[in-house]
XYZ file of N, CA and C in Angstrom:
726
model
N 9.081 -80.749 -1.649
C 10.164 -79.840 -1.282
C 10.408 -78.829 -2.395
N 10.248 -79.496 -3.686
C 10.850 -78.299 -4.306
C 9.518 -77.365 -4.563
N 8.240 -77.546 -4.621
C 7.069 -76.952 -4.582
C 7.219 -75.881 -3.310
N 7.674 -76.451 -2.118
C 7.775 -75.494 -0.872
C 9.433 -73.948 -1.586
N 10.271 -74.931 -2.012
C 11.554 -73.704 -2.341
C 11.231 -72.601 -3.735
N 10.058 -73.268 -4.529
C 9.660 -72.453 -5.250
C 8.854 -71.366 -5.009
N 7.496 -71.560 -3.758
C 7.074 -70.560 -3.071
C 7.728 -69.785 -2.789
N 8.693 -70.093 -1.705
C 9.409 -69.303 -0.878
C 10.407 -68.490 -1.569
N 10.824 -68.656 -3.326
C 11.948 -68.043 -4.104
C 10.255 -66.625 -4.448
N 9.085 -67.126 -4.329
C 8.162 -66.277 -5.094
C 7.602 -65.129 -3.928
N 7.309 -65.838 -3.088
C 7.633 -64.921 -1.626
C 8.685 -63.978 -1.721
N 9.262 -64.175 -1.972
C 11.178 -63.116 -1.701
C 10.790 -61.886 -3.019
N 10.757 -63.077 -3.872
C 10.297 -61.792 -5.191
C 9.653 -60.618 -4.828
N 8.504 -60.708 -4.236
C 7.206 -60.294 -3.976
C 7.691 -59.068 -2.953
N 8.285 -59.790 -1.749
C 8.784 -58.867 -1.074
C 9.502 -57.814 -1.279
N 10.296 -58.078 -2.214
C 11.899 -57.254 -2.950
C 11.227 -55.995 -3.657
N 10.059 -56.583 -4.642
C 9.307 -56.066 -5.692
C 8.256 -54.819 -4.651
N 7.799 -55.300 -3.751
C 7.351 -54.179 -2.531
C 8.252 -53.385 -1.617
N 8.874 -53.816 -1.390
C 10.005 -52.674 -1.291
C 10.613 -51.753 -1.710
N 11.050 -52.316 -3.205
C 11.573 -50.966 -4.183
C 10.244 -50.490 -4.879
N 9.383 -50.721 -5.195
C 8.023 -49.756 -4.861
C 8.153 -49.056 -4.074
N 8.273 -49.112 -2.525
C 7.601 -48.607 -1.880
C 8.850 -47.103 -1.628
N 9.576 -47.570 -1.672
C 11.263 -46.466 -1.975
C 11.101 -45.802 -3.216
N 10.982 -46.101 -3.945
C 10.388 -45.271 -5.090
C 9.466 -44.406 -4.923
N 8.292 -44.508 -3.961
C 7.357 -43.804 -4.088
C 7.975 -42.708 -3.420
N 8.249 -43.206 -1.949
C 9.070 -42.025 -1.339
C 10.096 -41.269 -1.690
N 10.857 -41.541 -2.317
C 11.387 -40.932 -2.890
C 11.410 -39.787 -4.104
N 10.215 -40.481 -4.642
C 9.413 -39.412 -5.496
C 8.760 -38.444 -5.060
N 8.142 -38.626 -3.735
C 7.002 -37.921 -3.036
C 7.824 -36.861 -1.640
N 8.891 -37.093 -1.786
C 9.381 -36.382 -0.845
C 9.793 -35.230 -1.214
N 10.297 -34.803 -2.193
C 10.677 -33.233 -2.251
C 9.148 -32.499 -2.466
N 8.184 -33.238 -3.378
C 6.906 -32.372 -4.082
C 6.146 -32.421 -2.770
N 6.384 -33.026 -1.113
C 5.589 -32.383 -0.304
C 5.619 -31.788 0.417
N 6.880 -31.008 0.374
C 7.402 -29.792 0.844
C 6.557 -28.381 0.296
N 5.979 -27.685 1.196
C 5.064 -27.010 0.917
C 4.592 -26.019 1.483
N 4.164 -24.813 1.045
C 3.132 -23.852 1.993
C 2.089 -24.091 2.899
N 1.295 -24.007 3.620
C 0.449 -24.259 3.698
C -0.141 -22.987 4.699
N -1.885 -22.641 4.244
C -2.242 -21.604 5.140
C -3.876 -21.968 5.364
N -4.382 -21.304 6.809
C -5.436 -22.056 7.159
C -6.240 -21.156 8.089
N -7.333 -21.148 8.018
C -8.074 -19.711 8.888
C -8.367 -20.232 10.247
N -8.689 -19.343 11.327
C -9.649 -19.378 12.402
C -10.969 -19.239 12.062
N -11.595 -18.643 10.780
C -12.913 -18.020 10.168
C -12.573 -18.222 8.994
N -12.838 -19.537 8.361
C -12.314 -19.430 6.594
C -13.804 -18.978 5.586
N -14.325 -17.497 5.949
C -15.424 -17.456 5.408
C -15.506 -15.964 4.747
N -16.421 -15.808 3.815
C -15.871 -14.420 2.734
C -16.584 -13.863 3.931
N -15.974 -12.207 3.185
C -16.403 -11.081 4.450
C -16.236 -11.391 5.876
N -15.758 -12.640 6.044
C -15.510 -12.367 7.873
C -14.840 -11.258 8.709
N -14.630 -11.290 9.721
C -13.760 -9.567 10.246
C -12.705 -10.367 10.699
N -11.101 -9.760 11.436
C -10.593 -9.790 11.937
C -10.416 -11.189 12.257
N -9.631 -12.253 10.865
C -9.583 -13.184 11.063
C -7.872 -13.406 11.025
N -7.957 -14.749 11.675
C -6.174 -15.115 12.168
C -6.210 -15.916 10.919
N -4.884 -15.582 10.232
C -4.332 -16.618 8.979
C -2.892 -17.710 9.411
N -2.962 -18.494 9.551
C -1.662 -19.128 10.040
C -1.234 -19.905 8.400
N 0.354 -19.821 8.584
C 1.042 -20.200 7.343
C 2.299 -21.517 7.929
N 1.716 -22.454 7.441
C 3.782 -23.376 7.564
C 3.938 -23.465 6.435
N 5.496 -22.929 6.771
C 6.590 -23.613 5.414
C 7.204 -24.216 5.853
N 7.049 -25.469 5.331
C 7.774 -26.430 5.296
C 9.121 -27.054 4.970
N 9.828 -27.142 5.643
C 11.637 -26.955 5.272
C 11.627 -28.469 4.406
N 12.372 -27.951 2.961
C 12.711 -28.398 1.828
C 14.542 -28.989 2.216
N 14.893 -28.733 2.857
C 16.678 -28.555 2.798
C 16.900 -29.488 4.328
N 17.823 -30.114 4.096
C 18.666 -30.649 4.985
C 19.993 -30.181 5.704
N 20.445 -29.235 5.257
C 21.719 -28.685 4.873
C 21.331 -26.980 5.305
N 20.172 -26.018 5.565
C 20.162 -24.429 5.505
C 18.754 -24.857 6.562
N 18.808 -23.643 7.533
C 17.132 -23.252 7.944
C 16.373 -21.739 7.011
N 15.316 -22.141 7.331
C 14.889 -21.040 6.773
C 14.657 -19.830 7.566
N 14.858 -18.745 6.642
C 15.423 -17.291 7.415
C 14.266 -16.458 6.790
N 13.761 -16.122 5.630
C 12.543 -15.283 5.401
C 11.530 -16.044 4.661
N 10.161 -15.348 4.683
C 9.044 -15.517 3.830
C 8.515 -14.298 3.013
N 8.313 -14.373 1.997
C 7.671 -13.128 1.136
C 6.266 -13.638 0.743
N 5.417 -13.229 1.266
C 3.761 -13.194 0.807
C 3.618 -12.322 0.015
N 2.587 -12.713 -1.060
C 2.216 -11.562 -1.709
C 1.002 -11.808 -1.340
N 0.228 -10.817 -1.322
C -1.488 -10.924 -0.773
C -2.590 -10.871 -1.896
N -3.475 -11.646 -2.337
C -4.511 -11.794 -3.109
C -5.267 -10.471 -3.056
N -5.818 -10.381 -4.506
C -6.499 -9.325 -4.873
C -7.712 -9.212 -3.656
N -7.725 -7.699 -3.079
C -8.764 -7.498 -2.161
C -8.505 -7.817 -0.817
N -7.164 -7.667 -0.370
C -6.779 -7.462 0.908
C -5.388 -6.928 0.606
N -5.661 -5.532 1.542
C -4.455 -4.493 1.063
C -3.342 -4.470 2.083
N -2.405 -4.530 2.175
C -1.200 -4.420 3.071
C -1.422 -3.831 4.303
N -2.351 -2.629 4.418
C -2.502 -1.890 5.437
C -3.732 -2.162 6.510
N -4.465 -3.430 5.758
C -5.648 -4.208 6.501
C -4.736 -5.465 6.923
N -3.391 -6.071 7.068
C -2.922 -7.132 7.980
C -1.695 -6.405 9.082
N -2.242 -7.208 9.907
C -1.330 -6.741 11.443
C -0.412 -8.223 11.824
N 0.342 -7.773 12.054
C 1.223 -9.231 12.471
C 1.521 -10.196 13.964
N 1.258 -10.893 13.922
C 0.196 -11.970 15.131
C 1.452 -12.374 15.293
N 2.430 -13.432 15.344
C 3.620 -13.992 15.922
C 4.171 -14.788 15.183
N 5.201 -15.129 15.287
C 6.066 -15.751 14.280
C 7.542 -16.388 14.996
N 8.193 -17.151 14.362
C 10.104 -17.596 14.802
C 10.456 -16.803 15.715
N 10.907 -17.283 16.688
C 11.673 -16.066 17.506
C 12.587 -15.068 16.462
N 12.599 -14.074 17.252
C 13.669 -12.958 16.382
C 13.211 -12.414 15.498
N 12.167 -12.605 14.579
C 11.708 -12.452 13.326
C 10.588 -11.278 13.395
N 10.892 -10.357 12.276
C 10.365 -9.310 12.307
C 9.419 -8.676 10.765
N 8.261 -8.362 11.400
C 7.477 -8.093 9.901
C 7.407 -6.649 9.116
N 7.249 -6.873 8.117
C 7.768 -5.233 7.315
C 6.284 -5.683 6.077
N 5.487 -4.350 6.380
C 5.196 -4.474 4.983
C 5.313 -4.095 3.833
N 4.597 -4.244 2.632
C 5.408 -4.101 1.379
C 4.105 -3.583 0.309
N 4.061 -3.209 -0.809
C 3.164 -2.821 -1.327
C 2.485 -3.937 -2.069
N 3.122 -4.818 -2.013
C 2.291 -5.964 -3.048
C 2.325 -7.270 -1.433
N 2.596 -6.795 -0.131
C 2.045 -7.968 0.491
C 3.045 -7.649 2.026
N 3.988 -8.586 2.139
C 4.667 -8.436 3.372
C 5.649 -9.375 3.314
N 6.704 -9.205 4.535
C 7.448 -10.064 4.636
C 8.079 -10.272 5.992
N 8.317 -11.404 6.563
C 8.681 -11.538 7.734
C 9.957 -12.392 7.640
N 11.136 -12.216 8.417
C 12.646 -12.626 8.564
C 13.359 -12.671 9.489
N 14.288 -13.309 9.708
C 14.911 -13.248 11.076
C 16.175 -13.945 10.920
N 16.147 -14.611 12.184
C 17.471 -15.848 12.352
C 17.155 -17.310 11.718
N 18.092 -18.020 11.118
C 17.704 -18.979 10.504
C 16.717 -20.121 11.134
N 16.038 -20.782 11.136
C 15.165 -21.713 12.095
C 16.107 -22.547 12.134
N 15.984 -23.413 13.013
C 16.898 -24.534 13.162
C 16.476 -25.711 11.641
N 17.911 -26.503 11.340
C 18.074 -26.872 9.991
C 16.824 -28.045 10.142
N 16.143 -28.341 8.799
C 14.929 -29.084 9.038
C 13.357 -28.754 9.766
N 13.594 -27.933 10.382
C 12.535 -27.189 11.146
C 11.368 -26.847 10.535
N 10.043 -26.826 10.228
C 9.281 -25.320 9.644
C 8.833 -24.209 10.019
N 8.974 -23.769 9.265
C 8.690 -21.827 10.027
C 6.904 -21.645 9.824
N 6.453 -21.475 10.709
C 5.096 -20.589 10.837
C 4.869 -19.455 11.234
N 4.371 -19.107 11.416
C 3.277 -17.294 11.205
C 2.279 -17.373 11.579
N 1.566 -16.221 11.458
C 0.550 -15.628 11.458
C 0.219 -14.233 11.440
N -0.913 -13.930 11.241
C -1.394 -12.427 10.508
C -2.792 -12.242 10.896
N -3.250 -11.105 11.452
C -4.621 -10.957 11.607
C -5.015 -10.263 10.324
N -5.855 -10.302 9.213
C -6.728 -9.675 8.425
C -8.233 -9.078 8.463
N -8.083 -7.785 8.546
C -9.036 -7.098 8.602
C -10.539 -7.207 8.308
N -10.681 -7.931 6.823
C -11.922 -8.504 6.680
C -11.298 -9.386 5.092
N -11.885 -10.731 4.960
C -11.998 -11.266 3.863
C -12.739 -10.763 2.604
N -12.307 -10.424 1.801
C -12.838 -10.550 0.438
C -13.866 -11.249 0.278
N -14.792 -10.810 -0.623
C -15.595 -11.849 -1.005
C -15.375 -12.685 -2.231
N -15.149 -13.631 -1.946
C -14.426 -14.492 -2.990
C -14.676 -15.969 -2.273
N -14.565 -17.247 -3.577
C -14.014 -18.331 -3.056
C -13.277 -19.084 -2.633
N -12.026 -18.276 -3.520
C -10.880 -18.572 -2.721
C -9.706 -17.961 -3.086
N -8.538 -18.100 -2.006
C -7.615 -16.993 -1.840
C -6.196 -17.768 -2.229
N -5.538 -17.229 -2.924
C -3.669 -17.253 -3.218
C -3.408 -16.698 -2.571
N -2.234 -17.055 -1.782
C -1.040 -16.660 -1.522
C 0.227 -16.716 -1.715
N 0.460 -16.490 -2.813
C 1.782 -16.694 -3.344
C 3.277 -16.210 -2.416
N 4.131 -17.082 -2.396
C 5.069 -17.383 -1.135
C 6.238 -17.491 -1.638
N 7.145 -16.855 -1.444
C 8.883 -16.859 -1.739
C 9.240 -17.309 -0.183
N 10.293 -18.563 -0.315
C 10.858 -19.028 0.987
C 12.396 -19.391 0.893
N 12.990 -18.022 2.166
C 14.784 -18.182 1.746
C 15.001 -18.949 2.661
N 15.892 -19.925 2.605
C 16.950 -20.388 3.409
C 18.153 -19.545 3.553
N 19.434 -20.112 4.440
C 20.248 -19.507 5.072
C 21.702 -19.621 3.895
N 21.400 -20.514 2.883
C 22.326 -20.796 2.185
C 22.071 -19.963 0.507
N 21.216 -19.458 0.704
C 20.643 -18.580 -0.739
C 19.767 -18.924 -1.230
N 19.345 -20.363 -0.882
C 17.984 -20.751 -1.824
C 16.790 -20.416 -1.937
N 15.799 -20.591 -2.637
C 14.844 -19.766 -2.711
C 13.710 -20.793 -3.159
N 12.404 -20.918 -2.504
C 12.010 -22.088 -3.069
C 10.393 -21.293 -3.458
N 9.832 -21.099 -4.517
C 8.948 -20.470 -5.125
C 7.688 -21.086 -5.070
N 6.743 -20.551 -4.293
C 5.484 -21.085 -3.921
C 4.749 -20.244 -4.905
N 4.300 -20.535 -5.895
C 3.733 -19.335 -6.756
C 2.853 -19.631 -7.761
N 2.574 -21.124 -7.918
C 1.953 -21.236 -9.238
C 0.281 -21.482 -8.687
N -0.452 -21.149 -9.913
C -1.622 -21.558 -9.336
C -2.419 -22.737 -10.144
N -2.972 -23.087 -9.447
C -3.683 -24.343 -9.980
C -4.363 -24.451 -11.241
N -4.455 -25.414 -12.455
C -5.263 -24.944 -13.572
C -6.743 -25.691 -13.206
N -7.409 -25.301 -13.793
C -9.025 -25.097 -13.279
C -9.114 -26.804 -13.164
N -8.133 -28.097 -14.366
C -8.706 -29.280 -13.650
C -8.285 -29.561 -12.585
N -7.009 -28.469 -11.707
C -6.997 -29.175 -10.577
C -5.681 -29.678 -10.888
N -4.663 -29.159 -11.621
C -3.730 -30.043 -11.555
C -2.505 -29.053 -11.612
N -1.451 -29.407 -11.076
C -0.321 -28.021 -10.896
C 1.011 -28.341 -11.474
N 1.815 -27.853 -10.976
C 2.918 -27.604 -11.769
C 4.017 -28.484 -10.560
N 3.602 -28.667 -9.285
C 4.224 -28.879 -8.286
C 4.899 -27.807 -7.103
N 4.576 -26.456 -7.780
C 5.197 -25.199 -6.523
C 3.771 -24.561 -6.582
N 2.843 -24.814 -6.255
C 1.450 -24.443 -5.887
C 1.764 -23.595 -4.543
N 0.876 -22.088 -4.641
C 0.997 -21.017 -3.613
C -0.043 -21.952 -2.742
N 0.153 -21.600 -1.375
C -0.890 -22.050 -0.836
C -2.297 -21.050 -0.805
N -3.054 -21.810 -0.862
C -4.676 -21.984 -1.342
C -5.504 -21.934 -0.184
N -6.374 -20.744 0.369
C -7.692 -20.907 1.688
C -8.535 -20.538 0.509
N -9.384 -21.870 1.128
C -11.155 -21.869 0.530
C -11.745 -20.745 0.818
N -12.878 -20.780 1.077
C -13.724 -19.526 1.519
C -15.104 -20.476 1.452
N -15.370 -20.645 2.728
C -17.368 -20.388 2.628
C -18.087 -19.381 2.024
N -18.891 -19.685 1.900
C -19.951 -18.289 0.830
C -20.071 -17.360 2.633
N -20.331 -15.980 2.348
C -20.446 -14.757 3.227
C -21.405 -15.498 3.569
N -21.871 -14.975 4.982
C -23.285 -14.648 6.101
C -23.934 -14.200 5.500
N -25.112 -14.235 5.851
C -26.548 -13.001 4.988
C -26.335 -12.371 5.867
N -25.967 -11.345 4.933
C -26.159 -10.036 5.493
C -24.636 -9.064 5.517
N -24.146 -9.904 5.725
C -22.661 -9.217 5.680
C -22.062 -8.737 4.357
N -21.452 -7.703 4.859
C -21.168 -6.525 3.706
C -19.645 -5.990 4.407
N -19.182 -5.293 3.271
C -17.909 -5.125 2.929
C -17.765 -3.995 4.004
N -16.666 -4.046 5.263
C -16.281 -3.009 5.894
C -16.178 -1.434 5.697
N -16.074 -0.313 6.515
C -16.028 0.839 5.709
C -14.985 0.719 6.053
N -14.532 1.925 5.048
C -13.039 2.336 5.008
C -12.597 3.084 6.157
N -11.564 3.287 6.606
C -11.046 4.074 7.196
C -11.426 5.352 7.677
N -11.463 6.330 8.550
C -11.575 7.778 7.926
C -11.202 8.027 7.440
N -9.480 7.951 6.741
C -8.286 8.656 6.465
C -8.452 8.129 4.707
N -9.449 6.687 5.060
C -9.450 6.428 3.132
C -11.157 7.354 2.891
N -11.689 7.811 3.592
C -13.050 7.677 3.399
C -13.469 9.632 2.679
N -12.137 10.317 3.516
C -11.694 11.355 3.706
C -11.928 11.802 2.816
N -12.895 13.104 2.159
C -12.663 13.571 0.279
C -11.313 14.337 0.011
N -10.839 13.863 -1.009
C -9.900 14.847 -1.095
C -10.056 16.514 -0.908
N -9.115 17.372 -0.422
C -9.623 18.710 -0.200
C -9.662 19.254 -1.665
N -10.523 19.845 -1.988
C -10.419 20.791 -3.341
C -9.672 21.468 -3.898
N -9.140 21.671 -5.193
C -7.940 22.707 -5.546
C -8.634 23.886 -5.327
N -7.717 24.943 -4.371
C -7.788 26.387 -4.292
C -8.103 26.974 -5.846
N -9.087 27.964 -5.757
C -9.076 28.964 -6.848
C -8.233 29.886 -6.813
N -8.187 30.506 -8.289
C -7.119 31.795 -8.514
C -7.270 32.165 -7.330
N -8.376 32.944 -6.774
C -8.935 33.926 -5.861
C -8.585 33.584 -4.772
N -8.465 32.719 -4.256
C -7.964 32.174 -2.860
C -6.115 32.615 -2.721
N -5.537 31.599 -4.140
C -4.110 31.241 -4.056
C -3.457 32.657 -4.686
N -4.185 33.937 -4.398
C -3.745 35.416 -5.370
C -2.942 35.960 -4.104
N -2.353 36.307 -3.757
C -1.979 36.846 -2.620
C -2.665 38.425 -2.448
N -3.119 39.380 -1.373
C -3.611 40.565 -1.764
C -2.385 41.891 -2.117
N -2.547 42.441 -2.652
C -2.217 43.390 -3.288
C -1.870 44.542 -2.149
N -0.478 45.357 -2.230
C -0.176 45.823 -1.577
C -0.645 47.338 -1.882
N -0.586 48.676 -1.195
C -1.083 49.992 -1.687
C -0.159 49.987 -3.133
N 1.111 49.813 -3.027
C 2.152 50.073 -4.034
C 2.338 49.233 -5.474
N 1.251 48.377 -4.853
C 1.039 47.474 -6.075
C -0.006 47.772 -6.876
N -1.032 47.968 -6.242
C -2.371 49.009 -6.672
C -2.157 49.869 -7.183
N -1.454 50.758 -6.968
C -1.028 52.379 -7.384
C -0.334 51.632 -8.845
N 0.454 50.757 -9.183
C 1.612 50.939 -10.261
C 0.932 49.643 -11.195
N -0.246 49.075 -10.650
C -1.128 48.714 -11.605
C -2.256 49.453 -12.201
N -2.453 50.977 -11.188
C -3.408 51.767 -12.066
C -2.516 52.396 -12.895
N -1.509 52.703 -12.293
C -0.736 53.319 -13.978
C -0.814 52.975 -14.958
N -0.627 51.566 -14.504
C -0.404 50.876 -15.994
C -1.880 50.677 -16.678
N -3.055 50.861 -16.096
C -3.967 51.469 -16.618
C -3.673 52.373 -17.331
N -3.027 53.240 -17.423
C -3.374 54.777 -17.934
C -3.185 55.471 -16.848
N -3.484 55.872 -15.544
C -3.734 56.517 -14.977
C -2.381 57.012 -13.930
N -2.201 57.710 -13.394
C -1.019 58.211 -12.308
C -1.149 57.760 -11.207
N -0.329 57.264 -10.470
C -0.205 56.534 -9.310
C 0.361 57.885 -8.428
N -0.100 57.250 -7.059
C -0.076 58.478 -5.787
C 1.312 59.290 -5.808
N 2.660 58.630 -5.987
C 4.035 59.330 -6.280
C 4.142 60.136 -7.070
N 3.265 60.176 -8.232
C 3.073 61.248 -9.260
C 2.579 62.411 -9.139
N 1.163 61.928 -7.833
C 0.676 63.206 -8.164
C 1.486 63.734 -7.056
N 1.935 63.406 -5.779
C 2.802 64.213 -4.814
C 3.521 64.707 -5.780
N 4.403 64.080 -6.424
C 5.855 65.181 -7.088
C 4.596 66.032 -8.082
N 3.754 66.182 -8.457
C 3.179 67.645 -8.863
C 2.814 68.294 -8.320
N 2.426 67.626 -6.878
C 1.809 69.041 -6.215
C 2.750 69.556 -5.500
N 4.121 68.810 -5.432
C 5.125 69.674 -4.626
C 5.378 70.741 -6.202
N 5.682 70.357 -6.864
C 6.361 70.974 -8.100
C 5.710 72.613 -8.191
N 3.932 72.049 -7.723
C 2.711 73.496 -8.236
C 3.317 74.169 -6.859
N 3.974 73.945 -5.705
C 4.008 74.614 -4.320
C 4.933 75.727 -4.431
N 6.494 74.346 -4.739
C 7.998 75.628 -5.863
C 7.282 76.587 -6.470
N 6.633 76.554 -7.715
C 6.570 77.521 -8.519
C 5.623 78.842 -7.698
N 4.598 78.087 -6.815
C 3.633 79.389 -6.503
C 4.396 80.424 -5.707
N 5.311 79.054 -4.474
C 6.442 80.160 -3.744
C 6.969 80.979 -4.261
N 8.094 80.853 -5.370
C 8.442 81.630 -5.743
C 7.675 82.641 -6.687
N 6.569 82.389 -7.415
C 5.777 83.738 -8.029
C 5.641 85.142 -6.893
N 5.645 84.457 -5.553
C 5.014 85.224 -4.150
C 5.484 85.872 -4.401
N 7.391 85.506 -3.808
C 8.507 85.769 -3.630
C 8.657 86.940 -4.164
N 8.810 86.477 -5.849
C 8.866 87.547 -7.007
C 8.068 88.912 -7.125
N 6.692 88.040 -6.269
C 5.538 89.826 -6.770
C 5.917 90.598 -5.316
N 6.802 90.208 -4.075
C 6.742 90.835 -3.182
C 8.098 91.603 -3.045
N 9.116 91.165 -4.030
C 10.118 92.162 -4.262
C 9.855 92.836 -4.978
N 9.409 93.040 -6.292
C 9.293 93.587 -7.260
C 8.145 94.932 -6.434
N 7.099 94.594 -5.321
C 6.128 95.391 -4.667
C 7.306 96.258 -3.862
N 8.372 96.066 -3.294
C 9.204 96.651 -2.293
C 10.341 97.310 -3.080
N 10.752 97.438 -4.457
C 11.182 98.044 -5.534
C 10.818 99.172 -5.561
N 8.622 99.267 -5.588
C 8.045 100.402 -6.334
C 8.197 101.715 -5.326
N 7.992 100.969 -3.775
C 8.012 101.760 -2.457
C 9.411 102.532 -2.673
């Protein structure tokens, strides 16, 4: 008997001792797996027109979440993602370093997902997305750090898409027309001179040296006065002699 009550006191131990383990763990493990997370239809470099889907994962018991701020990894530009669907109500704006989508709060506990079509992948192995996530109560929970090369983080890790190595053969999209476009050339003097009016001509040859057209009219009226009247003069002075 007492061999059987000693088991059974070591049994209980055992049990007690697995339990608060096992509460411990969870408890530890529950806020750090609250998280970003993002994931392709085509997770491969250079692919075209691939769908990116994102959950954030609600951290809070107490607020839903109301916006996301992406910032977009080097080599996909704001104006190569189009916005695929998201929370009811919620509306996308982009931004120069990425985008952001917001709305009505999700319901409390909930996670918010997305999505984004991207134009073509980078060639790369793999992609950050660094992630700001508001709740309805002000908080802000910072998806931003990145991993150090052994692989080990800080605990607010951006979420992370792999990348397969490119297709043979595949190559980097062209640009746009509107990026592809040369800039137009600066006008020369000669173009941006405006032309020259008669009156402008005339009072820039003066300033040569020379007499402009108003000058010489008022002399040749001036030589007309004087000849008139010489006439004048020799035809009285002729009607005197008579």
């Amino acid at each position: 008997m007492f061999h059987a009550m000693k088991k059974h006191g070591t049994a209980r131990r055992l049990a007690l001792l697995t339990a608060a383990t096992t509460g411990a763990v969870l408890l530890t493990a529950g806020p750090a797996a609250a998280h970003v997370e993002v994931e392709a239809d085509n997770a491969q470099a250079l692919a075209e027109n691939v769908k990116l889907t994102f959950v954030a994962e609600s951290e809070s018991a107490d607020a839903g979440i109301t916006e996301l701020r992406v910032v977009l990894p080097k080599g996909i530009a704001p104006a190569d993602v189009a916005y695929d669907k998201g929370p009811e109500g919620w509306k996308f704006t982009a931004r120069d370093d990425g985008y952001v989508i917001k709305g009505p709060a999700v319901k409390t506990g909930e996670d918010a997902e997305h999505s984004v079509v991207v134009k073509q992948l980078p060639d790369a192995k793999e992609l950050a997305f660094k992630t700001l996530q508001t709740y309805s109560d002000g908080r802000i929970d910072r998806w931003i750090e990145l991993s150090e090369p052994s692989g080990d983080g800080h605990g607010n890790e951006a979420p992370v898409l792999e990348l397969k190595a490119a297709a043979p053969g595949a190559k980097p999209a062209s640009p746009s027309p509107s990026e592809s476009r040369p800039a137009s050339p600066s006008p020369t003097p000669t173009e941006t001179e405006p032309e020259s009016s008669p009156a402008a001509r005339a009072e820039a040859k003066e300033d040569d040296g020379g007499l402009s057209i108003g000058a010489w009219i008022g002399i040749g009226a001036a030589v007309l006065i004087v000849a008139g009247g010489a006439a004048y003069a020799v035809r009285r002075r002729a009607g005197a002699q008579q």
